[in-house]
Each structure stands twice: as C-alpha cells, then as structure tokens.
GROMACS .gro file of C-alpha atoms in nm:
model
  269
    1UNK     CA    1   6.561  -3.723   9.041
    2UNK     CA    2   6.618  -4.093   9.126
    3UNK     CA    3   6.373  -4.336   9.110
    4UNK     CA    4   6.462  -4.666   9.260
    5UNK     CA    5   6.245  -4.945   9.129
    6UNK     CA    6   6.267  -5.311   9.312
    7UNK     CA    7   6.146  -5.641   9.165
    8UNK     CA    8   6.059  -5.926   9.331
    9UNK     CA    9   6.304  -6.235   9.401
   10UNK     CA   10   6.172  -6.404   9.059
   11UNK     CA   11   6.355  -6.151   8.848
   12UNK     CA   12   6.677  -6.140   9.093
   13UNK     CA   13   6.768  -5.801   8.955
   14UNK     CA   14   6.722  -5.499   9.167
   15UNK     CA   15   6.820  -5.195   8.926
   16UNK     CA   16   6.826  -4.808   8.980
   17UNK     CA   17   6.809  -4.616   8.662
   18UNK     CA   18   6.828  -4.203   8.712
   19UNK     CA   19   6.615  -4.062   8.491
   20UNK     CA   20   6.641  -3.731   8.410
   21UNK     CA   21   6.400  -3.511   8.286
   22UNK     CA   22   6.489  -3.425   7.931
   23UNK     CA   23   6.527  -2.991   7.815
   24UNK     CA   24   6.328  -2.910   7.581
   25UNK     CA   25   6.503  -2.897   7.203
   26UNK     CA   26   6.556  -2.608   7.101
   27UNK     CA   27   6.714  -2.686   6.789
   28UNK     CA   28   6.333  -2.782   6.673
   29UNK     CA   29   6.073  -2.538   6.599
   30UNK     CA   30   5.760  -2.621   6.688
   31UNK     CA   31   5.423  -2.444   6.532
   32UNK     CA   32   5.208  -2.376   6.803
   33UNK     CA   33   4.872  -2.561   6.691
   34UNK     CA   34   4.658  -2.468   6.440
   35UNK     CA   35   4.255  -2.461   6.599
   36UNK     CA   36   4.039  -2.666   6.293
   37UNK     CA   37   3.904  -2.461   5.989
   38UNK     CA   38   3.544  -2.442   6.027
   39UNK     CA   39   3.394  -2.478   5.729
   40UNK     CA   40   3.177  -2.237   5.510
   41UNK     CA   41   2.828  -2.232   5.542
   42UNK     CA   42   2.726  -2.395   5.204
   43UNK     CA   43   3.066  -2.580   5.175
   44UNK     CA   44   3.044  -2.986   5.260
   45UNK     CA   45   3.235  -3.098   5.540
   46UNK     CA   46   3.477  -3.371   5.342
   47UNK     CA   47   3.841  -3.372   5.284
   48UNK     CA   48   3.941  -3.156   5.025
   49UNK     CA   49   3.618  -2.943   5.012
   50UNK     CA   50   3.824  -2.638   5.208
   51UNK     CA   51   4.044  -2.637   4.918
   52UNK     CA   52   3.838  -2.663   4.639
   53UNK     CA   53   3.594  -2.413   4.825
   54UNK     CA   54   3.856  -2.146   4.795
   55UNK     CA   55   3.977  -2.192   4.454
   56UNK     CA   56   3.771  -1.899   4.267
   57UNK     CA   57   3.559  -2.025   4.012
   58UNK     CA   58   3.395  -1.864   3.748
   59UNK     CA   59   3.113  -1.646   3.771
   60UNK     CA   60   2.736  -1.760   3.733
   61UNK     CA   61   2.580  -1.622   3.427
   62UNK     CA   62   2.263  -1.456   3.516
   63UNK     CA   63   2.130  -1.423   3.157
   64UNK     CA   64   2.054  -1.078   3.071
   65UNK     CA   65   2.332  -1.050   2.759
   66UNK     CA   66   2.157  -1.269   2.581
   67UNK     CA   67   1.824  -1.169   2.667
   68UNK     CA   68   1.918  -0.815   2.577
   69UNK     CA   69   2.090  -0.974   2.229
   70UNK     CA   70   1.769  -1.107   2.178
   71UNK     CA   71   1.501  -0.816   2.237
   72UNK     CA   72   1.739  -0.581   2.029
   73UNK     CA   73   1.724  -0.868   1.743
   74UNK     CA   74   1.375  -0.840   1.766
   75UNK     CA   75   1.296  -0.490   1.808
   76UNK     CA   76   1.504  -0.453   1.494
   77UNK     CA   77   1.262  -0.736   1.309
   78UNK     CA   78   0.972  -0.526   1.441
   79UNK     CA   79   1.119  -0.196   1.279
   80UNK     CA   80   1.163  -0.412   0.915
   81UNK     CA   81   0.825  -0.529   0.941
   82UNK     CA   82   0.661  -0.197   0.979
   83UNK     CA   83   0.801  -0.062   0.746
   84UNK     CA   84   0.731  -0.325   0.467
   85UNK     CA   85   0.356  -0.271   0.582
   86UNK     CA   86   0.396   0.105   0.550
   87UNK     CA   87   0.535   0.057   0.221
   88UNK     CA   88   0.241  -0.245   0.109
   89UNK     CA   89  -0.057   0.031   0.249
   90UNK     CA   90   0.095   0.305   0.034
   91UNK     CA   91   0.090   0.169  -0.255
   92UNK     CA   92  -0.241   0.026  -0.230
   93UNK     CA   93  -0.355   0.337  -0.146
   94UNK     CA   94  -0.201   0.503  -0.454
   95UNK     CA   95  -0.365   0.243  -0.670
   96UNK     CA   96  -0.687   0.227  -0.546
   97UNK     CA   97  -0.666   0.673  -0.591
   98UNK     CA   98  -0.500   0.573  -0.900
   99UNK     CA   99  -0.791   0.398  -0.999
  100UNK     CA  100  -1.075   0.575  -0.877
  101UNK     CA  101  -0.927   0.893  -1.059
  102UNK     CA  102  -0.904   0.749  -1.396
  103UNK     CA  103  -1.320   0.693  -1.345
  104UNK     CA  104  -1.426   0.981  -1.216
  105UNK     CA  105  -1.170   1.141  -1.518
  106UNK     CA  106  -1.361   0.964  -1.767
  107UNK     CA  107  -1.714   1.046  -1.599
  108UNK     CA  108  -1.645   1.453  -1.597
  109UNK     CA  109  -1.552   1.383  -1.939
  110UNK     CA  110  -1.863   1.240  -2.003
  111UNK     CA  111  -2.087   1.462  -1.825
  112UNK     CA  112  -1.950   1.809  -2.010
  113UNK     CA  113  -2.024   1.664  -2.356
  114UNK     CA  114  -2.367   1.501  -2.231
  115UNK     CA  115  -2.534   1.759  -2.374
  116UNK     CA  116  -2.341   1.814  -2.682
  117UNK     CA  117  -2.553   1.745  -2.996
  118UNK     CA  118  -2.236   1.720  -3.190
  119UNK     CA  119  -1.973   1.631  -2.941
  120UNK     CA  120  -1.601   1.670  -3.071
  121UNK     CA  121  -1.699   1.906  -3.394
  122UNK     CA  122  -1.487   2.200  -3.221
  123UNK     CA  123  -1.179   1.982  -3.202
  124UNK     CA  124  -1.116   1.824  -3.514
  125UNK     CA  125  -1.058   1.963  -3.850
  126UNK     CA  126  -0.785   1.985  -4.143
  127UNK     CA  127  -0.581   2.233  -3.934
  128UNK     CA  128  -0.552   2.004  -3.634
  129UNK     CA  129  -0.372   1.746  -3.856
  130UNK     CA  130   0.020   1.663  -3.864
  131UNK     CA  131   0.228   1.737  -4.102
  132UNK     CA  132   0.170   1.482  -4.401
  133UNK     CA  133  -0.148   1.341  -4.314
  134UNK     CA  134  -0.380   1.380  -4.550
  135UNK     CA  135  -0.695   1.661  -4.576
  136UNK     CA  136  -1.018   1.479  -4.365
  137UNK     CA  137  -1.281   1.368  -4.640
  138UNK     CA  138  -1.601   1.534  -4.642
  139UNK     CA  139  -1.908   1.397  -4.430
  140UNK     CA  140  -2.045   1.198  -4.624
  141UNK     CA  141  -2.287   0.952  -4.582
  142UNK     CA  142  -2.151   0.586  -4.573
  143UNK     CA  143  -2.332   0.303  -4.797
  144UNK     CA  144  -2.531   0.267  -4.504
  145UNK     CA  145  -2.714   0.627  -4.602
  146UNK     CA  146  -2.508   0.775  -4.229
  147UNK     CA  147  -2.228   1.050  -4.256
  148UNK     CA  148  -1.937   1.025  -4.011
  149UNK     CA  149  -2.050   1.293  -3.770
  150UNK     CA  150  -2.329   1.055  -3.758
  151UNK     CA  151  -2.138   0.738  -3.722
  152UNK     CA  152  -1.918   0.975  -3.412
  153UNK     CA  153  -2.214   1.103  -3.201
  154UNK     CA  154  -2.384   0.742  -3.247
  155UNK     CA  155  -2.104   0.598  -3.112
  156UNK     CA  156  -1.997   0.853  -2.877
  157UNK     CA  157  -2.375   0.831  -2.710
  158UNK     CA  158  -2.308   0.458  -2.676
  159UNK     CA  159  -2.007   0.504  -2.436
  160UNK     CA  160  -2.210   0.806  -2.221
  161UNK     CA  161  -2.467   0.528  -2.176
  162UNK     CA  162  -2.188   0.312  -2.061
  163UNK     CA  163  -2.250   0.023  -2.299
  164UNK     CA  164  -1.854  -0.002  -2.356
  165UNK     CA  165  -1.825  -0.313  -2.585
  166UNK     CA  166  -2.163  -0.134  -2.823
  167UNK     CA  167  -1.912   0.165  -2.837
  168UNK     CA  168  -1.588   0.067  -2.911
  169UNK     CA  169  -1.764  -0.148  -3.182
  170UNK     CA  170  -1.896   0.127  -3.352
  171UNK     CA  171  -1.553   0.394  -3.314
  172UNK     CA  172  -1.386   0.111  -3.458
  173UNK     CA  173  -1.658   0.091  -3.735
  174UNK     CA  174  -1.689   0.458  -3.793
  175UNK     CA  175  -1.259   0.469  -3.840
  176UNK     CA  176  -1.251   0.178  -4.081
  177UNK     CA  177  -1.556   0.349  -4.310
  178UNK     CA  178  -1.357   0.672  -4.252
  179UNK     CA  179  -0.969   0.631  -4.173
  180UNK     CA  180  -0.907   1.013  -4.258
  181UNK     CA  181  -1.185   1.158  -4.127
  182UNK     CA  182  -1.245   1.487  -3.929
  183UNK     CA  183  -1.325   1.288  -3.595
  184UNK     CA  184  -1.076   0.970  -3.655
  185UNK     CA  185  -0.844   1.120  -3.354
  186UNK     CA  186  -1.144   1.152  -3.154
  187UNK     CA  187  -1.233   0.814  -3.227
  188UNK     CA  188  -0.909   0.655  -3.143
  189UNK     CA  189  -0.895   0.858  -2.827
  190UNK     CA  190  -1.208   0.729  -2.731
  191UNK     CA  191  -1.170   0.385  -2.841
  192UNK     CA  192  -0.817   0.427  -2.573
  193UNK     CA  193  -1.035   0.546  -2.281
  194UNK     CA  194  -1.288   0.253  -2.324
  195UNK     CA  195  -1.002   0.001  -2.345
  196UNK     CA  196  -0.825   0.141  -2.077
  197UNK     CA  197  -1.181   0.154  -1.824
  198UNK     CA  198  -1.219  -0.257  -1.912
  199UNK     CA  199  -0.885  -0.319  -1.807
  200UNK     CA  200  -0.728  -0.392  -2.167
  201UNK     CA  201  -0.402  -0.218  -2.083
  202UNK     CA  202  -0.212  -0.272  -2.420
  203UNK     CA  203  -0.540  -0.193  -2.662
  204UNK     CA  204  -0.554   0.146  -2.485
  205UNK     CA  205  -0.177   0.238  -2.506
  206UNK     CA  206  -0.177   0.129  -2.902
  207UNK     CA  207  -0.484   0.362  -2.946
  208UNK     CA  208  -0.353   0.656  -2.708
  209UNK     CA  209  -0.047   0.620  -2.931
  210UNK     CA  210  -0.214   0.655  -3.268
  211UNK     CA  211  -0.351   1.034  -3.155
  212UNK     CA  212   0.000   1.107  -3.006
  213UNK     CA  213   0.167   0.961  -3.324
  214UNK     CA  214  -0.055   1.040  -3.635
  215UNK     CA  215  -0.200   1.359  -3.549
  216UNK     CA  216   0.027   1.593  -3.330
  217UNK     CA  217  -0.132   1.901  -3.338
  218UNK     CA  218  -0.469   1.755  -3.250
  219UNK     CA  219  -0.563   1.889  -2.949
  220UNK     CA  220  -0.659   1.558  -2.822
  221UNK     CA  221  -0.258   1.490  -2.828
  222UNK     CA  222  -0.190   1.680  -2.432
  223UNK     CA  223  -0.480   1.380  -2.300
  224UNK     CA  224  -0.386   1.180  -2.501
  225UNK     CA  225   0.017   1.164  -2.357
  226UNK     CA  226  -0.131   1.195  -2.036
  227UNK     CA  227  -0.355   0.873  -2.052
  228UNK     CA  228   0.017   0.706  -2.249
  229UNK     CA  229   0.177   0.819  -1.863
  230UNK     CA  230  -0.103   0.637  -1.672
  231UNK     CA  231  -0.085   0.308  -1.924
  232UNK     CA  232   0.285   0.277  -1.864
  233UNK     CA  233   0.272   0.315  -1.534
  234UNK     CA  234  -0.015   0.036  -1.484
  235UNK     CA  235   0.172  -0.180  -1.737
  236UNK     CA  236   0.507  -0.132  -1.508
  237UNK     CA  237   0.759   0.093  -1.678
  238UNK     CA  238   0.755   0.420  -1.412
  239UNK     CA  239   1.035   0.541  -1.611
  240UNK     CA  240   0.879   0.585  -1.973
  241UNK     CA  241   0.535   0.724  -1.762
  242UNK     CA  242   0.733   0.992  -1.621
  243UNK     CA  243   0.890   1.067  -1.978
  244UNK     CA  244   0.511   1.120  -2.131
  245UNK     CA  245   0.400   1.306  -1.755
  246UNK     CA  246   0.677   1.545  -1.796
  247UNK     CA  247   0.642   1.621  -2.182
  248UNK     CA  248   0.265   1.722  -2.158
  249UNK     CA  249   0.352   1.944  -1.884
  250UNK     CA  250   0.638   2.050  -2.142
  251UNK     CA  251   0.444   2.145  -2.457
  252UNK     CA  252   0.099   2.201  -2.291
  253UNK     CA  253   0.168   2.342  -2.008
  254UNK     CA  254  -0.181   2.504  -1.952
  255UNK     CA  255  -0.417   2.232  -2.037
  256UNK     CA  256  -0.605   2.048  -1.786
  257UNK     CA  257  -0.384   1.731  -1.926
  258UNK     CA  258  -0.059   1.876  -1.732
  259UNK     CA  259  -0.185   1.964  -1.399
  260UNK     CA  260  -0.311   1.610  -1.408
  261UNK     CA  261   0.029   1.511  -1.508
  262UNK     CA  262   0.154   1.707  -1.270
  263UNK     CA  263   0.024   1.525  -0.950
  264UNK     CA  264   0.024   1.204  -1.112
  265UNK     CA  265   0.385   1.228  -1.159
  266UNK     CA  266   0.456   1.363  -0.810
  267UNK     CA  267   0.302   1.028  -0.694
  268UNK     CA  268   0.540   0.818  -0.903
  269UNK     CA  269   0.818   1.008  -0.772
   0.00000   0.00000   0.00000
C-alpha cells in the first residue's frame, strides 16, 4: 500500500514513502498474556504478598501437648500425694490402737486381780528364780512392823486405784527394803507398766528388762518381753521390737503374752 502524503509550499518537499505492513516475527515467541492473580481471601493486596502468601509456613500450635504434659504432671503429683496421706492416716491409726491397747491391757490386768487379797502370791517363789539368784528372804516384817506381802498388796492397791506416782513410790520402796524378795519381779514388772502408762518410755524398758534379765523363769518374763517389744517400738527401733515379739512367741508360745505379740508384730510388719 502507498500512501502519498503532500505538504504545503512552506516545506517545499512533496515525498511518497511506501510503507509496508510489517509480518509478524516469527523468530520471537510471544506468551500469550497472563489474566492478573487474584489474590487470596485473607492475603493483602501489595507487591510481594502473592509470594510470600504461598511460601508454606509453619504450622500454628494449638496447645494441647503441653496442656496434656501438664495434666499428666499433675495427675502424677495427685497420685504422690495420696499416697503420703494414706501412709500419714495409717500410722496414726496404728498408734492411736497402739495406744488405746496398752490401756485397756493394763485395765484387764487390773480388773482380774481386783479382787485378789494377795495378788501375785501364785507367781512368785524360790522356784521361779534364775539360775544364781539367790533364795527370796522370808516375809518378814520391815522396821516399819509390815512384811513384804504387805508392802506388795499396799502398793499393788495403790496402782488399781490409779494413783500412779503413790504406787510406783511404794514398789520402789517395798524392792529397796526387800531386793530378793518373793514379789521383787512382780514389783519391777509393775513399777514397768506404771512407767510405761505416764509416758516414761526408758524407766519402763530398764524395769521390763530387770524381770527379763534377773529372773528368767519367772513367769512374769513372756509379759514382760512383750511390754520390752512395745517400748522399743515407741522408742523407734522396729527391728529390736520384732526380736523380743518373735522370742515370746518362741519360748511361750501359749501364753496370752504371744498372741499379743503375735498381732502386734503383724502390725510392725
């Protein structure tokens, strides 16, 4: 196609370019275009927010590890607790049996000689001695014009009326006038259950001790390593309780001494 363009007599050029119309280049190829990204719904509309937008980023914690850490933390607190309360109500139990026993123990023995005229005479004579003590001496009648069965049942009607320090006074009297007298075990027995009731822990084991020790045939020796069980055990040594538990059950295995034993050292077990 020719296009003939004339000027006007000011220019004094009249020209007549041919123009053709170009091919298209095919040596170039073109994309066709690209329609505009919409964005995401959420995702601002500012340059470079497409790209960061699809980059994949990490996920949103939503908590419940932890949480779940946590509550089995403190579930397992719970569990420790409990059972140190457990453990606290036990033994408070067991010591408040412990100690209502040893009472109502020393009341029975109370009651069955209440109406003994002259309590303790079947228990104690020379036979009931150890080996090596010497023979009792005869009941006789002190300075004071009153014999040691006297002196016993005096004293012994002291402690059934439950004046404690009036008794143990006069046990301890009557042993000192008569050290090798026919009721000296009974006295020192005694003198350990009276101790023991006021809460004088050591007194009573030293007395319990001196049947167990000096007279081991007595037959006030099977309560007597029974009562040596419960004062180790209240002065803290389980272990040498259970040895003097176990040997009255050993060598008197019928008295009343070993079944008491017998549950007291299934508690300590």
């Amino acid at each position: 196609m020719v296009l003939g363009l004339a000027l006007g007599p000011s220019f004094g050029v009249v020209a007549a370019v041919p123009v053709e119309e170009s091919a298209p280049d095919v040596s170039v190829e073109r994309s066709p275009p690209q329609p505009n990204p919409v964005p995401a719904a959420g995702v601002a509309a500012f340059p470079g927010a497409q790209s960061e937008a699809a980059q994949p980023g990490p996920a949103p914690s939503t908590g419940v590890g932890p949480l779940f850490h946590q509550l089995q933390v403190l579930q397992g607190e719970l569990q420790t607790l409990r059972g140190m309360v457990e453990e606290l109500r036990f033994q408070v139990e067991r010591l408040a049996q412990d100690q209502q026993s040893q009472y109502v123990d020393l009341d029975q023995r109370l009651m069955a000689l209440r109406d003994d005229p002259q309590p303790g005479v079947g228990d104690a004579g020379a036979g009931t001695l150890a080996p090596g003590r010497p023979a009792p001496t005869p009941s006789v009648p002190d300075g004071n014009g009153e014999s040691e069965q006297q002196a016993y049942t005096a004293a012994f009607n002291l402690m059934r009326d439950r004046a404690f320090d009036e008794s143990a006074a006069a046990f301890e009297r009557m042993i000192e006038t008569y050290p090798n007298g026919q009721f000296t075990p009974n006295g020192y027995y005694w003198l350990g259950e009276l101790h023991l009731a006021q809460g004088q822990t050591e007194t009573a084991r030293q007395n319990f001790a001196q049947v167990v020790n000096l007279y081991a045939s007595h037959t006030k020796v099977p309560d007597a390593l029974y009562k040596l069980g419960v004062v180790h055990h209240r002065l803290g040594d389980n272990q040498r309780a259970l040895e003097y538990l176990d040997r009255v059950q050993a060598e008197s295995p019928d008295s009343s001494a070993a079944g008491l034993a017998r549950t007291y050292a299934a508690e300590l077990r």
